[in-house]
PDB file of N, CA and C in Angstrom:
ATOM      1  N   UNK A   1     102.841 163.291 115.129  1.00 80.00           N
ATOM      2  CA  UNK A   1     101.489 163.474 115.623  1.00 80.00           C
ATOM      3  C   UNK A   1     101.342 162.725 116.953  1.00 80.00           C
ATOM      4  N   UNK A   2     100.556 163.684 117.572  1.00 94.00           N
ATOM      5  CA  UNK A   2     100.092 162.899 119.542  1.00 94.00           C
ATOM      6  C   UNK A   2      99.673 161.645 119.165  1.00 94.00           C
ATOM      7  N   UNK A   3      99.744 160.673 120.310  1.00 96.00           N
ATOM      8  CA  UNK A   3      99.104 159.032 120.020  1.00 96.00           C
ATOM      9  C   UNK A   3      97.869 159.582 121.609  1.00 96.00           C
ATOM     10  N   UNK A   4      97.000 158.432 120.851  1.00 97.00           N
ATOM     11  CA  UNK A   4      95.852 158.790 122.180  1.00 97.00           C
ATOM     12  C   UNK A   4      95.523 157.465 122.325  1.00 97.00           C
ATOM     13  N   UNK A   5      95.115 156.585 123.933  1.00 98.00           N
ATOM     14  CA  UNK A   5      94.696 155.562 124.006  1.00 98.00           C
ATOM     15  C   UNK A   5      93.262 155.739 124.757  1.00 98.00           C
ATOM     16  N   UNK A   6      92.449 155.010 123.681  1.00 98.00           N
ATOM     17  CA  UNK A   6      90.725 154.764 123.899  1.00 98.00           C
ATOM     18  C   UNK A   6      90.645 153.698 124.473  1.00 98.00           C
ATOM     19  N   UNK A   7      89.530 153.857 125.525  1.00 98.00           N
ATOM     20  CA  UNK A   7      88.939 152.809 126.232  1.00 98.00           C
ATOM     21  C   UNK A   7      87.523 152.749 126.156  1.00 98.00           C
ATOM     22  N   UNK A   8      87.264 151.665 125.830  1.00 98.00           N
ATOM     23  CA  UNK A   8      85.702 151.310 125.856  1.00 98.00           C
ATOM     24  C   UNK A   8      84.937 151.224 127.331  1.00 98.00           C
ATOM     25  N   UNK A   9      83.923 152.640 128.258  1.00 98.00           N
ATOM     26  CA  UNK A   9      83.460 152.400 129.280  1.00 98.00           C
ATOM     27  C   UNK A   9      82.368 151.924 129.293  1.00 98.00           C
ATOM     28  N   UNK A  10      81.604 152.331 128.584  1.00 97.00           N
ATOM     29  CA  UNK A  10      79.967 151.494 128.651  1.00 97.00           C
ATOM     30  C   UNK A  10      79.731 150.911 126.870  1.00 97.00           C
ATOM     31  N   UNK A  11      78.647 150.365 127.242  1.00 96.00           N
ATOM     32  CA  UNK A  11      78.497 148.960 126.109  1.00 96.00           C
ATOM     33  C   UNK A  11      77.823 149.773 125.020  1.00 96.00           C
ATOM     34  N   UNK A  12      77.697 149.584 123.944  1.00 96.00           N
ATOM     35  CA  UNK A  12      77.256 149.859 122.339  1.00 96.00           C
ATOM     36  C   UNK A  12      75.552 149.378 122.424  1.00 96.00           C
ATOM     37  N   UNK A  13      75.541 148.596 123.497  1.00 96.00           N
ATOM     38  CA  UNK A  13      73.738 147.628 123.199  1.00 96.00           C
ATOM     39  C   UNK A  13      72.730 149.075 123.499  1.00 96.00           C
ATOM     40  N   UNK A  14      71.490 149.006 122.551  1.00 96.00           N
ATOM     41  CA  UNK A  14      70.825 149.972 122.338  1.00 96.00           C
ATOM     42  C   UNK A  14      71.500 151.898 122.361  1.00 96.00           C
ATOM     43  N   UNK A  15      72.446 151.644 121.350  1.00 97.00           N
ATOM     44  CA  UNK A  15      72.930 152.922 121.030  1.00 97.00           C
ATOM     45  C   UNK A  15      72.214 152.953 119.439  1.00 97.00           C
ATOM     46  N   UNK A  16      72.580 154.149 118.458  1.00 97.00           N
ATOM     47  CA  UNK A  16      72.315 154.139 117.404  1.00 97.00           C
ATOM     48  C   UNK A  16      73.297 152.755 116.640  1.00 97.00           C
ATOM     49  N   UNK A  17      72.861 153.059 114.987  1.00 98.00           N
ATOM     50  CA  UNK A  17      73.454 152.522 114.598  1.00 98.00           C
ATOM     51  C   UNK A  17      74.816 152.991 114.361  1.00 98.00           C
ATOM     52  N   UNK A  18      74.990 153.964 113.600  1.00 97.00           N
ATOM     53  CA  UNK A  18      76.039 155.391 113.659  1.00 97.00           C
ATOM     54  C   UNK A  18      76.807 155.319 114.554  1.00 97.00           C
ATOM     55  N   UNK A  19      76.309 154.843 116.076  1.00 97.00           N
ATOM     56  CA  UNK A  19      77.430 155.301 117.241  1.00 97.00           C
ATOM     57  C   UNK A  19      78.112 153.590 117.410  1.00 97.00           C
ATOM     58  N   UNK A  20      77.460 152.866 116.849  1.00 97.00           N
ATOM     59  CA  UNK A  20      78.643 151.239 116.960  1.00 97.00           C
ATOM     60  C   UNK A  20      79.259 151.254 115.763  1.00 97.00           C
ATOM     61  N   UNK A  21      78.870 152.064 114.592  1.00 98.00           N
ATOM     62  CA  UNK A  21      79.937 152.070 113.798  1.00 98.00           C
ATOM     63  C   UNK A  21      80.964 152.935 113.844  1.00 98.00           C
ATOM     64  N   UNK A  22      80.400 153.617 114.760  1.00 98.00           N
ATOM     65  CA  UNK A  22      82.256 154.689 115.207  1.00 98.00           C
ATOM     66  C   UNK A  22      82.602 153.893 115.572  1.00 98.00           C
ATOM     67  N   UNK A  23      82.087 153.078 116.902  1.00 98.00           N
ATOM     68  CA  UNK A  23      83.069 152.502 117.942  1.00 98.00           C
ATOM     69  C   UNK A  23      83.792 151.258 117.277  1.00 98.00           C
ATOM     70  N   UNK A  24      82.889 150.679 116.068  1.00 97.00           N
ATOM     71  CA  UNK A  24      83.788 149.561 115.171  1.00 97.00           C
ATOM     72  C   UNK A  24      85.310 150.272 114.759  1.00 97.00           C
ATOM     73  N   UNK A  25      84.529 151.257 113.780  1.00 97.00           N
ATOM     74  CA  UNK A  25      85.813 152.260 112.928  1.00 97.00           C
ATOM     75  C   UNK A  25      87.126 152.449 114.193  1.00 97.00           C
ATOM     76  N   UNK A  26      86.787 153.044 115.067  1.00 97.00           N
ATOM     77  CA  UNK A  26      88.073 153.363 116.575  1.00 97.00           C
ATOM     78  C   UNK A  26      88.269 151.922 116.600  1.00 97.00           C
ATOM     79  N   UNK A  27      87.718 150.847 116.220  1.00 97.00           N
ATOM     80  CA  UNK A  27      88.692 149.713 116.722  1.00 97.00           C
ATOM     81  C   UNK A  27      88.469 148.921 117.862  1.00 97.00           C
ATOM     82  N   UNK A  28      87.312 149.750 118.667  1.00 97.00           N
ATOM     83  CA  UNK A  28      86.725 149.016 120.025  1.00 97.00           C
ATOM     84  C   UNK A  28      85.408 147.862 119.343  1.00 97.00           C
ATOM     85  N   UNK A  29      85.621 146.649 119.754  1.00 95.00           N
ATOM     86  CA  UNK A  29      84.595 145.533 120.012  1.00 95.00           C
ATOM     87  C   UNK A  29      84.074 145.237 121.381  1.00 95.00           C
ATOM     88  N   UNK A  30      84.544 145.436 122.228  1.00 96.00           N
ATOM     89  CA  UNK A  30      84.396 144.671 123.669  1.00 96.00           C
ATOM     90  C   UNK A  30      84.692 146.049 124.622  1.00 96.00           C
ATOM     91  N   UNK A  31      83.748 145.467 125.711  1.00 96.00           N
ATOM     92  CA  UNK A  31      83.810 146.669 127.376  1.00 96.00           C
ATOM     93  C   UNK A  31      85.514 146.233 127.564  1.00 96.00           C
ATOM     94  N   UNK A  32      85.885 147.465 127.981  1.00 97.00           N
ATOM     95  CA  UNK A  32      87.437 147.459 128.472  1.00 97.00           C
ATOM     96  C   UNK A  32      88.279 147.370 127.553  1.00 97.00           C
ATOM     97  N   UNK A  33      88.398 147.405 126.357  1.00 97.00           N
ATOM     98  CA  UNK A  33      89.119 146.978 125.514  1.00 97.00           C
ATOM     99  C   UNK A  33      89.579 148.596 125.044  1.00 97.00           C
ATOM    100  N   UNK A  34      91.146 148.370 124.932  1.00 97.00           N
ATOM    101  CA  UNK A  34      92.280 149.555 124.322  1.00 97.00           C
ATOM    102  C   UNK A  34      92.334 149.635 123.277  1.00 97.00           C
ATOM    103  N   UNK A  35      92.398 150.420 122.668  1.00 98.00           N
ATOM    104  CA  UNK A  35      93.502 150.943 121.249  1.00 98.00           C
ATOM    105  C   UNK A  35      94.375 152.064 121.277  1.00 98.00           C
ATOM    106  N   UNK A  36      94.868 151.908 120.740  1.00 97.00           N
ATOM    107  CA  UNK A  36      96.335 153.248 121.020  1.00 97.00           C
ATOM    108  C   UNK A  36      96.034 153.753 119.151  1.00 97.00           C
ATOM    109  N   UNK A  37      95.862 155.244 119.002  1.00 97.00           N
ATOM    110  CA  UNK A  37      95.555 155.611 117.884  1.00 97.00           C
ATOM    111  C   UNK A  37      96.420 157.070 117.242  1.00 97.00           C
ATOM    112  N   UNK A  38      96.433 157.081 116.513  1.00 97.00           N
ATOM    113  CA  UNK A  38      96.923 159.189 115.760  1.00 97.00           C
ATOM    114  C   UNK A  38      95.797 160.008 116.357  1.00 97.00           C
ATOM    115  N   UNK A  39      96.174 160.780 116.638  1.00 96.00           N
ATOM    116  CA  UNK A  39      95.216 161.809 117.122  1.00 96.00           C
ATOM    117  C   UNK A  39      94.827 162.629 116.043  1.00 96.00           C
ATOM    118  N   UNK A  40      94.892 162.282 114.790  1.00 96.00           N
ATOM    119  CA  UNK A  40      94.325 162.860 113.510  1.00 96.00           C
ATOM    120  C   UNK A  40      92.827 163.685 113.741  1.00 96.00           C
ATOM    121  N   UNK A  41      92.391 164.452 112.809  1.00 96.00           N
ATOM    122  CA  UNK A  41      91.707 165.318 112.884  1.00 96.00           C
ATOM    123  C   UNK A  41      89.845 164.395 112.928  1.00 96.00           C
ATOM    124  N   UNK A  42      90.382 163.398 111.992  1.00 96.00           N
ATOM    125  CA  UNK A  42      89.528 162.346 111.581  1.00 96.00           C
ATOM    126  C   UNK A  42      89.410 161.148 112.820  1.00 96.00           C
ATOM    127  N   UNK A  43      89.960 161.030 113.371  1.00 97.00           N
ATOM    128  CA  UNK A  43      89.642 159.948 114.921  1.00 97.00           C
ATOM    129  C   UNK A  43      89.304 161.069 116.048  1.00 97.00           C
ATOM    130  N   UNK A  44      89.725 162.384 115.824  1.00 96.00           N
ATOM    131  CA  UNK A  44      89.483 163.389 117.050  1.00 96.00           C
ATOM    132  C   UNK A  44      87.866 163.454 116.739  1.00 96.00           C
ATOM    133  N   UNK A  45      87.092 163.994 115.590  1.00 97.00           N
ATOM    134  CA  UNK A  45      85.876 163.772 115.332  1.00 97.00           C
ATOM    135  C   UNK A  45      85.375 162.484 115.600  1.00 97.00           C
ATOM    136  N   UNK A  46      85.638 161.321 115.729  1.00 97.00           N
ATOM    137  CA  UNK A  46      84.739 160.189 116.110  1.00 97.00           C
ATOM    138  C   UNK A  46      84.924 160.317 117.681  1.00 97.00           C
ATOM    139  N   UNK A  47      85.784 160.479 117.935  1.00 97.00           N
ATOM    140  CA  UNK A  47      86.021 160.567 119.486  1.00 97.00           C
ATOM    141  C   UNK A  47      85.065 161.479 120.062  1.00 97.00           C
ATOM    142  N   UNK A  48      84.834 162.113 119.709  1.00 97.00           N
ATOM    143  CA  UNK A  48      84.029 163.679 119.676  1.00 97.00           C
ATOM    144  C   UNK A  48      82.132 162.913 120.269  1.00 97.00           C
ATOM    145  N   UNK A  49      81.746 161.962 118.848  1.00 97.00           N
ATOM    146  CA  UNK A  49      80.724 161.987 118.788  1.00 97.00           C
ATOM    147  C   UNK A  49      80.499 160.741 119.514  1.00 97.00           C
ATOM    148  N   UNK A  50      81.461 160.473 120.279  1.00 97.00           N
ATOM    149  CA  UNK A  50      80.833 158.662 120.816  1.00 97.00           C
ATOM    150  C   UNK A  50      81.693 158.888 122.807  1.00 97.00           C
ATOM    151  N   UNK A  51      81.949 160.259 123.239  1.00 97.00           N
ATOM    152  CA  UNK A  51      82.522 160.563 124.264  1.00 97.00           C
ATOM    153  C   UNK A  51      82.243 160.470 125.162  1.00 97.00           C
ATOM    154  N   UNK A  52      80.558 159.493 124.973  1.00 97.00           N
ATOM    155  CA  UNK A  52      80.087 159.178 126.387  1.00 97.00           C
ATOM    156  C   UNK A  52      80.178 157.724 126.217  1.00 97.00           C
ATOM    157  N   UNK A  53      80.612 156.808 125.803  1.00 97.00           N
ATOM    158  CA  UNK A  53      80.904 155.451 125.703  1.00 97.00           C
ATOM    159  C   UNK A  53      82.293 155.253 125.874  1.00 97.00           C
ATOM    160  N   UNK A  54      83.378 156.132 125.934  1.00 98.00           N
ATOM    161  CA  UNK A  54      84.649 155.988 126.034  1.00 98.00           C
ATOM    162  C   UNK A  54      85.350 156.938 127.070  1.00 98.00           C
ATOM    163  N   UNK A  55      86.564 156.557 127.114  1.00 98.00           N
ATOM    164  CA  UNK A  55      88.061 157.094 128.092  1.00 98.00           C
ATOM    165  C   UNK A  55      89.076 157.134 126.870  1.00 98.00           C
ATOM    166  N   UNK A  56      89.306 158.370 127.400  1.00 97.00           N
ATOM    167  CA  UNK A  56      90.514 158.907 126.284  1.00 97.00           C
ATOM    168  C   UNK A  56      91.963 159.335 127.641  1.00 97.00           C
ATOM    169  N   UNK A  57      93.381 159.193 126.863  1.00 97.00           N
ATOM    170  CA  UNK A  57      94.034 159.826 127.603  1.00 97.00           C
ATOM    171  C   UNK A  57      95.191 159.750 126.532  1.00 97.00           C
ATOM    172  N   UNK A  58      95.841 160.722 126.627  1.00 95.00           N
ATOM    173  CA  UNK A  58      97.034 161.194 125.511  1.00 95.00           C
ATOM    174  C   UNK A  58      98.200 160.452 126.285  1.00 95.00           C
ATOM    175  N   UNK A  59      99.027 160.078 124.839  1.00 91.00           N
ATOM    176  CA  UNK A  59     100.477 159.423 125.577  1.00 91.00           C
ATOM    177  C   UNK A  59     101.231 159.975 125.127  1.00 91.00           C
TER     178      UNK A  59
END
């Protein structure tokens, strides 16, 4: 399976609650901060719903 690395671009402060618990679940705490992930069907949907707070790019 593809690996994809997320970047955190703008901050979680006054988002829903729903959209900082994606960004917990993906693994992002902090502006700028990476994770390298599975491109599973199940992180492609969170990615999906939080795509204006993040940078995606396939490795």
């Amino acid at each position: 399976m593809a690996k994809i690395k997320i970047t955190q671009v703008k901050s979680i402060i006054d988002r829903s609650e729903r959209q900082k618990r994606t960004m917990q679940a993906l693994g992002l705490k902090k502006m700028n901060q990476s994770v390298e992930v599975e491109a599973t069907p199940a992180i492609i949907g969170m990615v999906r719903k939080v795509n204006h707070l993040i940078a995606i790019e396939s490795i």
